[in-house]
PDB file of C-alpha atoms in Angstrom:
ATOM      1  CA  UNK A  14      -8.781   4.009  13.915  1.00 43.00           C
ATOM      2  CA  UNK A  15      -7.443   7.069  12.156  1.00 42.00           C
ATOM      3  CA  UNK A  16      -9.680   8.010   8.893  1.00 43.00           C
ATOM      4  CA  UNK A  17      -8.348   8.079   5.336  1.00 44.00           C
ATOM      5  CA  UNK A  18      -9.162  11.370   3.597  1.00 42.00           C
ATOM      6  CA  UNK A  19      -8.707  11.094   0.085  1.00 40.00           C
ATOM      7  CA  UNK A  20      -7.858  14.567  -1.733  1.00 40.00           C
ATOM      8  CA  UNK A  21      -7.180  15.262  -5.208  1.00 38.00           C
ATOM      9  CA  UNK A  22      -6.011  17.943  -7.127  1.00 36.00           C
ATOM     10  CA  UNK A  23      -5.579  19.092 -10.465  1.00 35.00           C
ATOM     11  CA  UNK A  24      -1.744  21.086 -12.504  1.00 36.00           C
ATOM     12  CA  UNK A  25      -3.054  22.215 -16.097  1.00 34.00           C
ATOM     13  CA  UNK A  26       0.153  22.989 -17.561  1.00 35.00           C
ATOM     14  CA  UNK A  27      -0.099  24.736 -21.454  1.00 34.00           C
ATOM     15  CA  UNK A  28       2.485  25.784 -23.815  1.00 34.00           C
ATOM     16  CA  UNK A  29       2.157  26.635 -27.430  1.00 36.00           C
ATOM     17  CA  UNK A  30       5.054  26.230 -30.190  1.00 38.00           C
ATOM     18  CA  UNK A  31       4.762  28.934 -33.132  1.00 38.00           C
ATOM     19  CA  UNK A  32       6.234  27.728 -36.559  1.00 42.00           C
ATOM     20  CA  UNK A  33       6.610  29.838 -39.110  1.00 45.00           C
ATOM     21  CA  UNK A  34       4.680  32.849 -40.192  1.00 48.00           C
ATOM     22  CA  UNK A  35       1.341  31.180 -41.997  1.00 54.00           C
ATOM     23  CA  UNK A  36       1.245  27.694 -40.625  1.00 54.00           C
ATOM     24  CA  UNK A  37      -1.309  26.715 -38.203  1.00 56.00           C
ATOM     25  CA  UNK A  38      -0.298  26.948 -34.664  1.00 58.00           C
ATOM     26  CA  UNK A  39       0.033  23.744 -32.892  1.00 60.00           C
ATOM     27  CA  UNK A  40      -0.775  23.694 -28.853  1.00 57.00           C
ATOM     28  CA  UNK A  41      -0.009  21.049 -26.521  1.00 60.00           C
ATOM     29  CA  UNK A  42      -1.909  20.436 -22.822  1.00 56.00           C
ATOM     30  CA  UNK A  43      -1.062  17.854 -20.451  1.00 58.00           C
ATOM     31  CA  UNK A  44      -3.234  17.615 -17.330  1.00 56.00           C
ATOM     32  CA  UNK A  45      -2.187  15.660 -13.634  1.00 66.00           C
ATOM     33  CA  UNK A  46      -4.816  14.079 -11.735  1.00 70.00           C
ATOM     34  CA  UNK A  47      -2.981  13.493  -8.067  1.00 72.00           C
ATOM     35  CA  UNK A  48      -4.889  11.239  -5.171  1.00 71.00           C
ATOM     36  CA  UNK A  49      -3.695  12.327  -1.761  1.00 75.00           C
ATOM     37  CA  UNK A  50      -4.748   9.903   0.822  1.00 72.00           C
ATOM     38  CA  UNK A  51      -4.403  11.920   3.882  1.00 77.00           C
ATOM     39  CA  UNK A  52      -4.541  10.539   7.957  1.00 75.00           C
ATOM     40  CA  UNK A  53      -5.289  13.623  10.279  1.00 83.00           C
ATOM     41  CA  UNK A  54      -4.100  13.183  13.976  1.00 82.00           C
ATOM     42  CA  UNK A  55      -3.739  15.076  17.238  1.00 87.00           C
ATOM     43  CA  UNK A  56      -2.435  12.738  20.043  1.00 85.00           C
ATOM     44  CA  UNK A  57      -2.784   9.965  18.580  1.00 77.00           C
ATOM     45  CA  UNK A  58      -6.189  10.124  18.116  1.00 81.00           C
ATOM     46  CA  UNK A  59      -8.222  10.682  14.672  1.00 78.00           C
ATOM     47  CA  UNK A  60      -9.392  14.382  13.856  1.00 85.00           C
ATOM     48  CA  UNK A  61     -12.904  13.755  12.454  1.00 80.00           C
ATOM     49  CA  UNK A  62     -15.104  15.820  10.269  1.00 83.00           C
ATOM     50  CA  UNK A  63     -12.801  17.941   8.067  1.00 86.00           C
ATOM     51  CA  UNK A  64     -13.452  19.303   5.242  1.00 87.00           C
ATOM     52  CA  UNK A  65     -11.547  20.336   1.813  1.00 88.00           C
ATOM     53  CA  UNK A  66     -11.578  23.956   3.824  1.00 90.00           C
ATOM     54  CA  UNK A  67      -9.478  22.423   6.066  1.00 91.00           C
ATOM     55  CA  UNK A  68      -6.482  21.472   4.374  1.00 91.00           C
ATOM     56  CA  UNK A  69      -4.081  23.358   1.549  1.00 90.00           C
ATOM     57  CA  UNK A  70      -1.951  22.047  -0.745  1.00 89.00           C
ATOM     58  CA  UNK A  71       0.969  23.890  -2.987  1.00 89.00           C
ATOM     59  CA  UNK A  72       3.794  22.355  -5.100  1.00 86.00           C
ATOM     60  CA  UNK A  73       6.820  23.914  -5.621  1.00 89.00           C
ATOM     61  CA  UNK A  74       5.248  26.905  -3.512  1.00 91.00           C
ATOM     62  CA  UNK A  75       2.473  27.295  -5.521  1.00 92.00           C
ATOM     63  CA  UNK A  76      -1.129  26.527  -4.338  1.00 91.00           C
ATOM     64  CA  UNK A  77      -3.059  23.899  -5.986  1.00 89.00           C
ATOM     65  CA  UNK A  78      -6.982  23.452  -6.523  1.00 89.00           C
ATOM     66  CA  UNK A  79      -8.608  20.513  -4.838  1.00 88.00           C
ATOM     67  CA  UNK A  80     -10.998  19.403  -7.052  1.00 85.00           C
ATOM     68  CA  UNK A  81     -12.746  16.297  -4.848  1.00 81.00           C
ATOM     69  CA  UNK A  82     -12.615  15.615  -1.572  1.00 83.00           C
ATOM     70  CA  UNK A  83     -14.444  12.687   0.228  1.00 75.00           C
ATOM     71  CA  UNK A  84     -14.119  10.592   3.844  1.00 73.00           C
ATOM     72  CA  UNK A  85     -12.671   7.317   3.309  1.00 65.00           C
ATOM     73  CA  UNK A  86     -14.437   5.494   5.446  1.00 60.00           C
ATOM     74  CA  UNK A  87     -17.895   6.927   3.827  1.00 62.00           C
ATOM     75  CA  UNK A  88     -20.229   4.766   1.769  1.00 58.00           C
ATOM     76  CA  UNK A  89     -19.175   6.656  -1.060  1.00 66.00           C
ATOM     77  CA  UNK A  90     -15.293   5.615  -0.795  1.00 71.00           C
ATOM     78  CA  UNK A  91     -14.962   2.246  -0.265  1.00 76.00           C
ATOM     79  CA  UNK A  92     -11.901   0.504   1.910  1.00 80.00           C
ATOM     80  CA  UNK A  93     -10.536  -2.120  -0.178  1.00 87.00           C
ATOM     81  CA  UNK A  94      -7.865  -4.008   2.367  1.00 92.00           C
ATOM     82  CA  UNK A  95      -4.795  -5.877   1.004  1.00 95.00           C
ATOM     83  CA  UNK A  96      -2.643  -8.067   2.876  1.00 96.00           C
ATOM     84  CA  UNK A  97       0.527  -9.503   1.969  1.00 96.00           C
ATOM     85  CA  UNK A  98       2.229 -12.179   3.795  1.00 95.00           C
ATOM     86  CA  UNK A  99       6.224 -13.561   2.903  1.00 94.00           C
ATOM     87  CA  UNK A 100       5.687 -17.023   3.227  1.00 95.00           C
ATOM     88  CA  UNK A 101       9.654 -17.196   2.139  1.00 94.00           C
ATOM     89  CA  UNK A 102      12.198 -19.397   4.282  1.00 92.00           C
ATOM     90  CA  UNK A 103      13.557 -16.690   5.903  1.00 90.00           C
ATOM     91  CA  UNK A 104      10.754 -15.870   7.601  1.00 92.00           C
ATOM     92  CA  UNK A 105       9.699 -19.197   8.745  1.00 90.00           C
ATOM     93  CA  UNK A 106      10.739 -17.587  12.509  1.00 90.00           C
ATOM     94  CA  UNK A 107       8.631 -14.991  12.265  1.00 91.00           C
ATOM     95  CA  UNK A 108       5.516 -16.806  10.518  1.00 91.00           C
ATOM     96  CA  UNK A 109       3.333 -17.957  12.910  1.00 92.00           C
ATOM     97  CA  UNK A 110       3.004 -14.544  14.791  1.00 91.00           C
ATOM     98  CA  UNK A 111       2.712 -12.712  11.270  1.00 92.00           C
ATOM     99  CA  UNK A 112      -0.328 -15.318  10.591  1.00 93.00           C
ATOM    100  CA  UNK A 113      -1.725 -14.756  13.593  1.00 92.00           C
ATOM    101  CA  UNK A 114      -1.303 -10.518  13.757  1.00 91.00           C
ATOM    102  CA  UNK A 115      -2.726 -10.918  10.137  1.00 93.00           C
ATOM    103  CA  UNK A 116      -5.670 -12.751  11.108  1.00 93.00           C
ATOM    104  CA  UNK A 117      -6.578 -10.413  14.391  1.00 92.00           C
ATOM    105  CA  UNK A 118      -6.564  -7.727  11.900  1.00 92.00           C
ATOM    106  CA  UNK A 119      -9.187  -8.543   9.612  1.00 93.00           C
ATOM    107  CA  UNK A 120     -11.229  -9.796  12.093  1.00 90.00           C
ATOM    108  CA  UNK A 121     -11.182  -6.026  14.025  1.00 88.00           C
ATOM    109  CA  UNK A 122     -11.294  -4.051  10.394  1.00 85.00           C
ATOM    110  CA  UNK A 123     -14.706  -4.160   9.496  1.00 81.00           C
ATOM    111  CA  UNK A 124     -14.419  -1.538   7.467  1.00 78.00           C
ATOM    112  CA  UNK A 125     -13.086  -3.462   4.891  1.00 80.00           C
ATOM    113  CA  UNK A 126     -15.148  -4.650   2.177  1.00 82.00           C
ATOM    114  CA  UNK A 127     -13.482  -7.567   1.563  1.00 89.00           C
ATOM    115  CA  UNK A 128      -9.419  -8.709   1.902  1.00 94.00           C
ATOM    116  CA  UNK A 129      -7.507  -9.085  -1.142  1.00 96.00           C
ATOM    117  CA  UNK A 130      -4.853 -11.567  -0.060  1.00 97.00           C
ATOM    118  CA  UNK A 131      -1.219 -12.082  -1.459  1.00 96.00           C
ATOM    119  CA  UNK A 132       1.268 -14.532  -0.614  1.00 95.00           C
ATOM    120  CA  UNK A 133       4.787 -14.950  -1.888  1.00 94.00           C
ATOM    121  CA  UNK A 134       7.899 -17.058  -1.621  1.00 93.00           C
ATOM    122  CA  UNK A 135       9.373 -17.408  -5.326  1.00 93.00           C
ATOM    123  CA  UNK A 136       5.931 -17.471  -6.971  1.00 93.00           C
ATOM    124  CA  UNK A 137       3.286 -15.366  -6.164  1.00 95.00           C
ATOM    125  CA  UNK A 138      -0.578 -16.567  -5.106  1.00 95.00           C
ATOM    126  CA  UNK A 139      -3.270 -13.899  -5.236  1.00 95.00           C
ATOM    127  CA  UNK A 140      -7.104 -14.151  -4.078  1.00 95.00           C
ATOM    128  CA  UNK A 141      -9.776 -12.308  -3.162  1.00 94.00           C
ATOM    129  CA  UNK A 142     -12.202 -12.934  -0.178  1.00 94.00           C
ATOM    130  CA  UNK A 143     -15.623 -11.880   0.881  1.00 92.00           C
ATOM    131  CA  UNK A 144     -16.190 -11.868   4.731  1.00 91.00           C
ATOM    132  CA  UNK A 145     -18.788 -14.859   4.080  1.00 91.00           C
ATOM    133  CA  UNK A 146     -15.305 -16.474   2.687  1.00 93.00           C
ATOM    134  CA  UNK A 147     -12.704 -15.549   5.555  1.00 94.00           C
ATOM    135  CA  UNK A 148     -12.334 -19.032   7.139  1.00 93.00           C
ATOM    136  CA  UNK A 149     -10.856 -20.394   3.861  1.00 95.00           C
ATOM    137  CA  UNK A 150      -8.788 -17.046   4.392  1.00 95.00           C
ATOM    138  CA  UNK A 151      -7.918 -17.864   7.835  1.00 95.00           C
ATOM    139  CA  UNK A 152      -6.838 -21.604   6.889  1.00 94.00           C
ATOM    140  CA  UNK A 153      -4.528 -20.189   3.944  1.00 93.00           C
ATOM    141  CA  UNK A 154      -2.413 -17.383   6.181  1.00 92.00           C
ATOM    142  CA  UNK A 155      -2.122 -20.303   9.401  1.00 90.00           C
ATOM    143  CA  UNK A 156      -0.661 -22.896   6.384  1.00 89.00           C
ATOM    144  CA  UNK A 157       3.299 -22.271   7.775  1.00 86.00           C
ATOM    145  CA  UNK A 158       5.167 -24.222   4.946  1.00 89.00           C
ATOM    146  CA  UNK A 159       7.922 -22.006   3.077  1.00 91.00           C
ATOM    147  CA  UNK A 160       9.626 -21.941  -0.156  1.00 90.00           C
ATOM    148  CA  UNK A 161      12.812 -21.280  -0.938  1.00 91.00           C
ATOM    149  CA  UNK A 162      13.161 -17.589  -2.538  1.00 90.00           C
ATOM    150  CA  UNK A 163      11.314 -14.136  -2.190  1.00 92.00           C
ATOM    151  CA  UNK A 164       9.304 -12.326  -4.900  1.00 92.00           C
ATOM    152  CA  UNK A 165       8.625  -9.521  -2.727  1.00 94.00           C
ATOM    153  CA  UNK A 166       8.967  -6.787  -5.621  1.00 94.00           C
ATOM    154  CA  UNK A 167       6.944  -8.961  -8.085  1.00 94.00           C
ATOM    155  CA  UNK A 168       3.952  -9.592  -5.329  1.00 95.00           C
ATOM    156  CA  UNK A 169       3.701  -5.684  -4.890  1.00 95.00           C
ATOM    157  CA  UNK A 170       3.635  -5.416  -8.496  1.00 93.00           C
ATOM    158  CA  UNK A 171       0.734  -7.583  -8.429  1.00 94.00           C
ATOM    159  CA  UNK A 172      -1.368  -6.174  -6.043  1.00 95.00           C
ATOM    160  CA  UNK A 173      -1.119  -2.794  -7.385  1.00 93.00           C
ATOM    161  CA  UNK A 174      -2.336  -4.024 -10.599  1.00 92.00           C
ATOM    162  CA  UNK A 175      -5.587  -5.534  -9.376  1.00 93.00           C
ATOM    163  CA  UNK A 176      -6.579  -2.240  -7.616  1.00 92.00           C
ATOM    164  CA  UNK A 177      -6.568  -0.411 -10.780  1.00 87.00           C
ATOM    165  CA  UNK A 178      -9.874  -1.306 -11.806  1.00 86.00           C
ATOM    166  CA  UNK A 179     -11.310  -1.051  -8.455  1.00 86.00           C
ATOM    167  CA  UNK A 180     -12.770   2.342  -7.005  1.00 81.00           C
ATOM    168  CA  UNK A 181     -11.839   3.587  -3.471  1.00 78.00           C
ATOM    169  CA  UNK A 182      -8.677   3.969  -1.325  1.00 81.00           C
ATOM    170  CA  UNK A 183      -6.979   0.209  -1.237  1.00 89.00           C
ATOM    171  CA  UNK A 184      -5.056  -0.237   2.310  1.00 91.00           C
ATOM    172  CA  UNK A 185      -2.226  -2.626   2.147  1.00 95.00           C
ATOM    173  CA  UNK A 186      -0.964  -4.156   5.025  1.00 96.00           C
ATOM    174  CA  UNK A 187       2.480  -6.134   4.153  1.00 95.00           C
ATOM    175  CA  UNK A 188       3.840  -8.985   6.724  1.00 94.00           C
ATOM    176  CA  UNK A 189       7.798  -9.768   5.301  1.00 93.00           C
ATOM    177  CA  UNK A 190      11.264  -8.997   6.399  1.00 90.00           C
ATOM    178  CA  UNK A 191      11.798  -6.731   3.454  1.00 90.00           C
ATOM    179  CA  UNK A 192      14.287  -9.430   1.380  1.00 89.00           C
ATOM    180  CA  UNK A 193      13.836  -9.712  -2.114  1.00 88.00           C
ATOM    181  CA  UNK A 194      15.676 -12.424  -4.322  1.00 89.00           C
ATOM    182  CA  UNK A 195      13.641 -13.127  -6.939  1.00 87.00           C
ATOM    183  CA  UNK A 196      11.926 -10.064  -8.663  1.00 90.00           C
ATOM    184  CA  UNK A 197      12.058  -9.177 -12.661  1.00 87.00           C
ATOM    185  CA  UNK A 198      10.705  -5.895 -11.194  1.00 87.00           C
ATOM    186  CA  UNK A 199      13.105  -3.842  -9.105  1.00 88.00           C
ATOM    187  CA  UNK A 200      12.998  -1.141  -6.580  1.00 87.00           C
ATOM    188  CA  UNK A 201      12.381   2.090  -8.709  1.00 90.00           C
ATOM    189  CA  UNK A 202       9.499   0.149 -10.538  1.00 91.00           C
ATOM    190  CA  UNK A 203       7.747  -0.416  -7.798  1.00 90.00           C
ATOM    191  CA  UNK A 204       7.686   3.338  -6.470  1.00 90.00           C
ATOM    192  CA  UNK A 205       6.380   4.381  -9.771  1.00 89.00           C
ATOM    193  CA  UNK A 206       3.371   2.070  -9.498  1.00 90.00           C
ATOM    194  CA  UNK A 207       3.009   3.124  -6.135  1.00 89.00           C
ATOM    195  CA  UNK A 208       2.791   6.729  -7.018  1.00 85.00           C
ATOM    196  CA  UNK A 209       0.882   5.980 -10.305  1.00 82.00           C
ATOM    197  CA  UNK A 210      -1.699   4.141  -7.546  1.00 81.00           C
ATOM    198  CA  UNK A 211      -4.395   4.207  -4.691  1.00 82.00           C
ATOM    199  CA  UNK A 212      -2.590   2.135  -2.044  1.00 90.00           C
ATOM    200  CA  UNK A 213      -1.643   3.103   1.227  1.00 91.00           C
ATOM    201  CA  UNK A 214       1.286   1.084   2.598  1.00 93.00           C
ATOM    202  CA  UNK A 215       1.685   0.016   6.011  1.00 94.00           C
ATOM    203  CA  UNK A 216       4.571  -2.646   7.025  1.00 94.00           C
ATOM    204  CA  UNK A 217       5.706  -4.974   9.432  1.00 93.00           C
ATOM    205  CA  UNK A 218       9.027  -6.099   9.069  1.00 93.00           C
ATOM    206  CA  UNK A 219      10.639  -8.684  11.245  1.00 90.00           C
ATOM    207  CA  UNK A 220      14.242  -8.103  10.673  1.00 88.00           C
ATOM    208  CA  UNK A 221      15.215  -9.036  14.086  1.00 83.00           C
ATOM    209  CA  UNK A 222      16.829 -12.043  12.859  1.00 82.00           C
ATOM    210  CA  UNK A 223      18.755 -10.393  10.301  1.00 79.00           C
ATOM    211  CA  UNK A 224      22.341  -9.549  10.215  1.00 78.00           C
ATOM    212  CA  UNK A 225      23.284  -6.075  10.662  1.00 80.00           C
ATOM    213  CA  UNK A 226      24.394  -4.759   7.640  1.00 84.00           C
ATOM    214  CA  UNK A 227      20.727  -6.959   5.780  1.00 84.00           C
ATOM    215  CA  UNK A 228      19.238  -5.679   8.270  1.00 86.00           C
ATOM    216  CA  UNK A 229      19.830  -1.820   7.770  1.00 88.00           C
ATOM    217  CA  UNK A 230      19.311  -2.778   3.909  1.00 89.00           C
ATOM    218  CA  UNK A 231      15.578  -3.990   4.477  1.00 90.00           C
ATOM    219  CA  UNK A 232      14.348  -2.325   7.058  1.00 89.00           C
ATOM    220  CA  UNK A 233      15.290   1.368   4.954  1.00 90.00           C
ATOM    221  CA  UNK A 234      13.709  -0.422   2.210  1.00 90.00           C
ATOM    222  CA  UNK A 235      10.624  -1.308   3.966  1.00 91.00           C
ATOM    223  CA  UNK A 236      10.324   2.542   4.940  1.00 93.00           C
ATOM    224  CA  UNK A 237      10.814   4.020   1.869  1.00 92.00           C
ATOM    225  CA  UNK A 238       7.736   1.917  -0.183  1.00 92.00           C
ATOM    226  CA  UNK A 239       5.695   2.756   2.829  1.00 91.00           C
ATOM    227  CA  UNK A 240       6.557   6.662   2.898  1.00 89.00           C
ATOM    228  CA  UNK A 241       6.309   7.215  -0.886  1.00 87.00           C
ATOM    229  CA  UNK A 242       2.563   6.012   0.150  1.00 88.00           C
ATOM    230  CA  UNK A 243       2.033   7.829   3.178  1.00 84.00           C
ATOM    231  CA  UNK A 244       1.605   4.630   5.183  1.00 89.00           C
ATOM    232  CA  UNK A 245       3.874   3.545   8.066  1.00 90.00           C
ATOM    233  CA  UNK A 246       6.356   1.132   8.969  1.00 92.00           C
ATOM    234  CA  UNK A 247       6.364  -1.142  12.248  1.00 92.00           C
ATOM    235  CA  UNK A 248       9.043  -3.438  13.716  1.00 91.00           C
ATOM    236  CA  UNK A 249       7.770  -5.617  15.833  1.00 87.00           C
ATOM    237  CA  UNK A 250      10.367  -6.871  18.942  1.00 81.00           C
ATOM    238  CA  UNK A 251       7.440  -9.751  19.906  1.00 79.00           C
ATOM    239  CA  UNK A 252       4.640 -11.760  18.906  1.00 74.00           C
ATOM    240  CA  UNK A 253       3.155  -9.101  21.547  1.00 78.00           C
ATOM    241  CA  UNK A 254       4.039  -6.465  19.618  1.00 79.00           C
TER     242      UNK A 254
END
């Protein structure tokens, strides 16, 4: 499994406004504190054992200080794992094989701390579980009954709230088809919490069943949450897959 190298730098931007001759200058300073969680390839396999030497970082051209640097997968960065399932009708196809991809996944990440799990249809169910817990995990992802609607916006929303207290680098592995019907919250707001957060996005969408047109809609949707997080996106074309 790749590693996740978190890397964070720091933009000190000052200006000063200058009233008039006599009165007391008045300076303003606002400071940006950026994580970059970072996965470091080379044929597919991980690149281990980097360091902040190893890796450079500019904005608009202009090189930025890193200012902490740590391995992911160290005891000193936790890997808090998220998954979200869309327990919404139309994915009641697709449900069984997203139950059972979720569950082969937790079992082989044993990274993972614990699994903070989220499952949607209109309404939105959050919990946490310790590994001591996972069968009452296991039972909730195989339960295959639907609702009618999809929160899918909302359910992000909520699991990038309960990582904000919580140190780390918080992987978030999302089973859905990439509908939304339901959400107060909409697209944009969930890209700023992304980018205001820790999570790294990874998705599998089964679209396969939608029309063409949905299809495009969701599936570009699906890519762009995941991108804005560095993550990836995945289509599966089979339960093998």
């Amino acid at each position: 499994m790749p590693r996740l190298l978190s890397l964070t730098h720091a933009a000190c931007v000052v200006w000063a406004v200058w009233p008039q001759t006599g009165a007391a200058p008045t300076m303003r300073a606002s400071v940006d504190l950026v994580s970059l969680p970072v996965i470091v390839t080379s044929k597919g396999q991980p690149v281990l054992g980097l360091t902040a030497d190893d890796f450079e970082i500019r904005e608009g051209g202009v090189r930025q200080n890193i200012v902490a640097f740590a391995d992911a997968l160290s005891d000193t960065v936790p890997v808090q794992l998220g998954l979200m399932l869309d327990k919404s009708l139309s994915m009641e196809r697709d449900l069984e094989a997203a139950s059972s991809a979720a569950t082969r996944f937790v079992n082989d990440f044993s990274e993972a701390r614990d699994v903070t799990f989220v499952e949607f249809e209109r309404t939105v169910r959050l919990g946490r579980y310790q590994p001591s817990n996972y069968p009452q995990l296991f039972e909730r992802m195989r339960d295959r009954k639907t609702g009618w609607g999809t929160a899918l916006y909302h359910a992000l929303g909520r699991y990038i709230e309960s990582t904000r207290d919580r140190d780390g680098i918080h992987v978030l592995v999302m089973y859905t088809d990439g509908g939304d019907s339901m959400s107060e919250l909409g697209a944009s707001d969930v890209i700023e919490l992304l980018r205001g957060g820790r999570v790294v996005l990874y998705a599998i969408g089964y679209t396969a069943h939608e029309a063409g047109w949905s299809r495009f809609i969701q599936e570009g949707m699906v890519q762009m949450l995941a991108r804005e997080t560095g993550g990836a996106v995945f289509f599966p074309g089979s339960p093998r897959d």
